[in-house]
Short mmCIF file of C-alpha atoms in Angstrom, two decimals:
data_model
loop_
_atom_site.label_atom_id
_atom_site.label_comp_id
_atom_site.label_asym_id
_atom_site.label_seq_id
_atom_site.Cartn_x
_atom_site.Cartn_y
_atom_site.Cartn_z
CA UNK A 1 31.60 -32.38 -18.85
CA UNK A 2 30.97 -28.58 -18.20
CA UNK A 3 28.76 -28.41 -21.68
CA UNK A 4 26.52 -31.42 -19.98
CA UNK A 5 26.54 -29.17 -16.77
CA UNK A 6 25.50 -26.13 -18.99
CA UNK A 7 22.90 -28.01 -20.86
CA UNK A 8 21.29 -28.98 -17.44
CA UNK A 9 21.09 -25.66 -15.77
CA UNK A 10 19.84 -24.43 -19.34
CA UNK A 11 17.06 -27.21 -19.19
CA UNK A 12 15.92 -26.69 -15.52
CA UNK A 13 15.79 -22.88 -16.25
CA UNK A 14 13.59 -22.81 -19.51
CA UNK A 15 10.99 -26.25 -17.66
CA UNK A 16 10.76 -23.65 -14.73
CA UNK A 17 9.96 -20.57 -16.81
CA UNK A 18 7.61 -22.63 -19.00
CA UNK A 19 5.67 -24.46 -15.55
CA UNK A 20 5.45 -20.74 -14.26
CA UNK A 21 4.17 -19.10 -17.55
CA UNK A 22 1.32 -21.42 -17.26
CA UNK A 23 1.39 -21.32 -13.55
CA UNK A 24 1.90 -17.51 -12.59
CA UNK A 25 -0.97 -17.54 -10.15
CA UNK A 26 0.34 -20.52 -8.14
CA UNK A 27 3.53 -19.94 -8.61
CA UNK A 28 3.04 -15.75 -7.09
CA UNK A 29 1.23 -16.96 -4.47
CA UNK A 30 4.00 -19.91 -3.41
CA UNK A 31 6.31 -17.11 -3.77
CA UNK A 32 4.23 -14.41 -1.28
CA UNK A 33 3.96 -17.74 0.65
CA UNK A 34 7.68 -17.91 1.26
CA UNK A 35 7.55 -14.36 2.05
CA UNK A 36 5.30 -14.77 4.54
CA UNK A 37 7.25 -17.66 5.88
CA UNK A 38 10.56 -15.99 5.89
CA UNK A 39 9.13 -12.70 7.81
CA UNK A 40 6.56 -14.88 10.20
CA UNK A 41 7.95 -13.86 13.25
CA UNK A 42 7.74 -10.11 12.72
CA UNK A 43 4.97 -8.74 14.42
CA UNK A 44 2.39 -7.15 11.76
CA UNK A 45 1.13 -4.02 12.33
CA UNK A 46 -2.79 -3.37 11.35
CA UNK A 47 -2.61 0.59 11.49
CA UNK A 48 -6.66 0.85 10.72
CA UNK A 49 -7.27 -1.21 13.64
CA UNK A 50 -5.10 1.32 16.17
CA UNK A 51 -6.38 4.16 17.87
CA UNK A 52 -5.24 7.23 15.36
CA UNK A 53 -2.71 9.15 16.84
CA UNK A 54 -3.75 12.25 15.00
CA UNK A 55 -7.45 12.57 13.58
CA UNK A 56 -7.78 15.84 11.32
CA UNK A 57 -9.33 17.26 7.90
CA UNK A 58 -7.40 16.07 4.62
CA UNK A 59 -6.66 19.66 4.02
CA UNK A 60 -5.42 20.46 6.85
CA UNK A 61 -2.93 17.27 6.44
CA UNK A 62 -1.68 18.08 3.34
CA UNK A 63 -1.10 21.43 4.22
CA UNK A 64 1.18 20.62 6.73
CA UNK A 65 3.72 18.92 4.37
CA UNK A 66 3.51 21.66 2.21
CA UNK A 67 4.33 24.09 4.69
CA UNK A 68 7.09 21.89 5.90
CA UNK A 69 8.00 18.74 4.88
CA UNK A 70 10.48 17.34 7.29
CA UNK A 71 8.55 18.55 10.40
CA UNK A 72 5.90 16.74 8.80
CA UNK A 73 7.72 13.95 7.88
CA UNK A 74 9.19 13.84 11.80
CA UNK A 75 5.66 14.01 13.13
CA UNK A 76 3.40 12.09 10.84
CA UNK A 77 5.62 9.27 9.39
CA UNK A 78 4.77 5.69 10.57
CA UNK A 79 2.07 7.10 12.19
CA UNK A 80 -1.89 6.08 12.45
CA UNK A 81 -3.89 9.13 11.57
CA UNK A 82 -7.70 9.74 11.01
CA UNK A 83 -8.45 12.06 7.86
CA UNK A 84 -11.40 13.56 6.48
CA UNK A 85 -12.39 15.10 3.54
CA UNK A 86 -13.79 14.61 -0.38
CA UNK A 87 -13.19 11.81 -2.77
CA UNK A 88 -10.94 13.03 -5.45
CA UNK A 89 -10.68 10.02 -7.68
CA UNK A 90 -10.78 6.39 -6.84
CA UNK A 91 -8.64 4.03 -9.09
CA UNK A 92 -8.44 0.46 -8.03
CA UNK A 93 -7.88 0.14 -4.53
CA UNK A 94 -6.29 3.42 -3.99
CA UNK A 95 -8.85 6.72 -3.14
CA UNK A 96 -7.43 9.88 -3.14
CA UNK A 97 -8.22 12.62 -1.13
CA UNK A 98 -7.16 16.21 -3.30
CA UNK A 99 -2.88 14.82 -2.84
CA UNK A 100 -3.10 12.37 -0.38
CA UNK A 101 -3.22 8.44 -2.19
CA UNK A 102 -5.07 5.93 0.20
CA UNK A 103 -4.07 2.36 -0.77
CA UNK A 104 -7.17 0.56 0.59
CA UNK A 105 -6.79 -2.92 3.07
CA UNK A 106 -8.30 -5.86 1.10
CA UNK A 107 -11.01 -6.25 3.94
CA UNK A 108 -12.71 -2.60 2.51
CA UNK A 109 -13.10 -2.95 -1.01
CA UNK A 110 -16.91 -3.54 -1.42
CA UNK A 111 -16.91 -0.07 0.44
CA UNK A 112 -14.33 1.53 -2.51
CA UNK A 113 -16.57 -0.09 -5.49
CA UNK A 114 -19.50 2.20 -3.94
CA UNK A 115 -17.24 5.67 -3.65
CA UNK A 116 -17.37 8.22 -6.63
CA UNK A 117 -15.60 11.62 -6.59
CA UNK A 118 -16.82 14.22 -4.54
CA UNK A 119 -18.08 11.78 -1.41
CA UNK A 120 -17.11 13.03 2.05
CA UNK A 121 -15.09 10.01 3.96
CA UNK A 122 -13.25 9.10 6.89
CA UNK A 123 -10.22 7.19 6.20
CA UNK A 124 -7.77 5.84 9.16
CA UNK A 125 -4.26 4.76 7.87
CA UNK A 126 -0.88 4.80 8.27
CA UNK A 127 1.67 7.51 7.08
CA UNK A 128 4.28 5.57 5.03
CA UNK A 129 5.70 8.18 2.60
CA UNK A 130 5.77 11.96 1.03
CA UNK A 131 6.44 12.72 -2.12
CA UNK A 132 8.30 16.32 -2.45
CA UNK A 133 8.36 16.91 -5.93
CA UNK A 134 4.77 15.15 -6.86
CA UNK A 135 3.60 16.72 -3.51
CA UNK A 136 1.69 13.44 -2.59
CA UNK A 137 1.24 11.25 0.42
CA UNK A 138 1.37 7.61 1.00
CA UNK A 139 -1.08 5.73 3.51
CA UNK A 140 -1.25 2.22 3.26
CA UNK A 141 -3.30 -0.32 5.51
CA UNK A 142 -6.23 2.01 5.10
CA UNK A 143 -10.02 1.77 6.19
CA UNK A 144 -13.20 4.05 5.17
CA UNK A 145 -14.62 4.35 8.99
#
């Protein structure tokens, strides 16, 4: 009886992996669909869309969690902010400004494909991490005003 019941689970698990190697696309997406469903009622925030709470240069940014990470990380942290400075690479949908890593909002991208180091941009986002070792921020939900 148990080696039928072992057989079973054995058979459901390999039909499901084999349906989802061939399915990955549908299957991620029913998966980010569940997500979604499971964390509906949470209010989602759209950071770019907010008034900034702080609008300055990039340098000026990253120098202040260099010269002191955890007021930085007090102040800035979950926070909308306006920067400004010069394209230092652009991989994907991340642009960098000199150590700051801008992970783009899906609604921007044509305006990422057209950005090449060196370009002078405004990007509004929100502060979601610091890196102290790599000495690199984190803003996600970001848009090239």
């Amino acid at each position: 009886m148990k080696k039928k019941i072992l057989i079973g689970i054995v058979a459901v698990v390999v039909i499901a992996g084999i349906w989802f190697a061939f399915n990955q696309e549908k299957a991620t997406q029913m998966i980010v669909d569940f997500g979604m469903a499971m964390t509906s009622s949470v209010k989602h925030r759209d950071a770019a869309s907010e008034k900034a709470k702080f609008e300055m240069s990039a340098d000026d940014f990253s120098k202040a969690f260099k010269d002191n990470a955890a007021t930085a990380n007090t102040t800035y942290i979950n926070q909308a902010v306006l920067l400004e400075g010069s394209v230092s690479s652009v991989s994907g949908v991340t642009v960098t400004l000199n150590n700051i890593a801008c992970n783009i909002d899906s609604s921007d991208l044509e305006k990422v494909k057209v950005l090449k180091q060196g370009d002078k941009v405004k990007i509004q986002g929100l502060v979601v991490g610091y890196n102290d070792l790599m000495e690199e921020i984190a803003l996600a939900q970001c848009k090239i005003k």
